[in-house]
């Protein structure tokens, strides 16, 4: 393998490839309590028939 190849023998990137690509860092993770709520599901969101079936199944 030539030393000027930027990829390893299996096509994977080599850490010593000398890439000068500008890597932009990602955003830091948010704490769960700081995240906005995307939605809350309540039993009333489901049809009454489905809720009755679920209640019967849970009584076993």
PDB file of C-alpha atoms in Angstrom:
ATOM      1  CA  UNK A   1       0.000   0.000   0.000  1.00  0.00           C
ATOM      2  CA  UNK A   2       1.294   3.440  -0.823  1.00  0.00           C
ATOM      3  CA  UNK A   3       1.892   5.885   2.023  1.00  0.00           C
ATOM      4  CA  UNK A   4      -0.018   8.660   0.261  1.00  0.00           C
ATOM      5  CA  UNK A   5      -3.305   6.696   0.321  1.00  0.00           C
ATOM      6  CA  UNK A   6      -5.902   8.332   2.516  1.00  0.00           C
ATOM      7  CA  UNK A   7      -7.803   5.093   3.102  1.00  0.00           C
ATOM      8  CA  UNK A   8      -6.811   1.794   4.648  1.00  0.00           C
ATOM      9  CA  UNK A   9      -6.819  -1.507   2.750  1.00  0.00           C
ATOM     10  CA  UNK A  10     -10.525  -2.069   3.484  1.00  0.00           C
ATOM     11  CA  UNK A  11     -11.532   1.473   2.569  1.00  0.00           C
ATOM     12  CA  UNK A  12     -11.682   2.749   6.122  1.00  0.00           C
ATOM     13  CA  UNK A  13     -10.291   6.165   6.951  1.00  0.00           C
ATOM     14  CA  UNK A  14      -6.883   6.177   8.550  1.00  0.00           C
ATOM     15  CA  UNK A  15      -6.212   8.441  11.548  1.00  0.00           C
ATOM     16  CA  UNK A  16      -2.781   9.310  10.167  1.00  0.00           C
ATOM     17  CA  UNK A  17      -4.117  10.366   6.751  1.00  0.00           C
ATOM     18  CA  UNK A  18      -3.212  13.995   7.411  1.00  0.00           C
ATOM     19  CA  UNK A  19      -6.675  15.210   6.535  1.00  0.00           C
ATOM     20  CA  UNK A  20      -7.052  18.955   6.954  1.00  0.00           C
ATOM     21  CA  UNK A  21     -10.835  18.798   6.772  1.00  0.00           C
ATOM     22  CA  UNK A  22     -12.472  21.420   8.984  1.00  0.00           C
ATOM     23  CA  UNK A  23     -14.583  19.554  11.542  1.00  0.00           C
ATOM     24  CA  UNK A  24     -17.346  21.594  13.103  1.00  0.00           C
ATOM     25  CA  UNK A  25     -18.101  20.459  16.650  1.00  0.00           C
ATOM     26  CA  UNK A  26     -21.632  19.362  17.436  1.00  0.00           C
ATOM     27  CA  UNK A  27     -23.908  21.111  19.877  1.00  0.00           C
ATOM     28  CA  UNK A  28     -23.635  20.096  23.518  1.00  0.00           C
ATOM     29  CA  UNK A  29     -26.414  17.780  24.718  1.00  0.00           C
ATOM     30  CA  UNK A  30     -29.364  19.369  26.498  1.00  0.00           C
ATOM     31  CA  UNK A  31     -30.461  18.275  29.926  1.00  0.00           C
ATOM     32  CA  UNK A  32     -33.833  16.478  29.792  1.00  0.00           C
ATOM     33  CA  UNK A  33     -35.414  19.010  32.131  1.00  0.00           C
ATOM     34  CA  UNK A  34     -34.372  21.841  29.768  1.00  0.00           C
ATOM     35  CA  UNK A  35     -35.902  20.258  26.668  1.00  0.00           C
ATOM     36  CA  UNK A  36     -39.265  21.451  25.474  1.00  0.00           C
ATOM     37  CA  UNK A  37     -42.154  19.035  25.639  1.00  0.00           C
ATOM     38  CA  UNK A  38     -43.120  17.686  22.226  1.00  0.00           C
ATOM     39  CA  UNK A  39     -46.423  16.199  23.321  1.00  0.00           C
ATOM     40  CA  UNK A  40     -48.349  14.357  25.970  1.00  0.00           C
ATOM     41  CA  UNK A  41     -50.694  11.475  25.224  1.00  0.00           C
ATOM     42  CA  UNK A  42     -53.698  10.934  27.450  1.00  0.00           C
ATOM     43  CA  UNK A  43     -56.174   8.023  27.454  1.00  0.00           C
ATOM     44  CA  UNK A  44     -58.800  10.343  25.980  1.00  0.00           C
ATOM     45  CA  UNK A  45     -56.698  10.601  22.816  1.00  0.00           C
ATOM     46  CA  UNK A  46     -57.672   7.005  21.971  1.00  0.00           C
ATOM     47  CA  UNK A  47     -61.156   5.815  20.917  1.00  0.00           C
ATOM     48  CA  UNK A  48     -63.353   4.544  23.760  1.00  0.00           C
ATOM     49  CA  UNK A  49     -63.597   1.077  22.201  1.00  0.00           C
ATOM     50  CA  UNK A  50     -59.817   0.693  22.185  1.00  0.00           C
ATOM     51  CA  UNK A  51     -59.600   1.827  25.804  1.00  0.00           C
ATOM     52  CA  UNK A  52     -62.240  -0.719  26.838  1.00  0.00           C
ATOM     53  CA  UNK A  53     -60.318  -3.512  25.083  1.00  0.00           C
ATOM     54  CA  UNK A  54     -57.110  -2.468  26.827  1.00  0.00           C
ATOM     55  CA  UNK A  55     -58.795  -2.448  30.249  1.00  0.00           C
ATOM     56  CA  UNK A  56     -60.150  -5.972  29.722  1.00  0.00           C
ATOM     57  CA  UNK A  57     -56.687  -7.195  28.687  1.00  0.00           C
ATOM     58  CA  UNK A  58     -55.079  -5.699  31.814  1.00  0.00           C
ATOM     59  CA  UNK A  59     -57.506  -7.417  34.202  1.00  0.00           C
ATOM     60  CA  UNK A  60     -55.902 -10.879  33.772  1.00  0.00           C
TER      61      UNK A  60
END
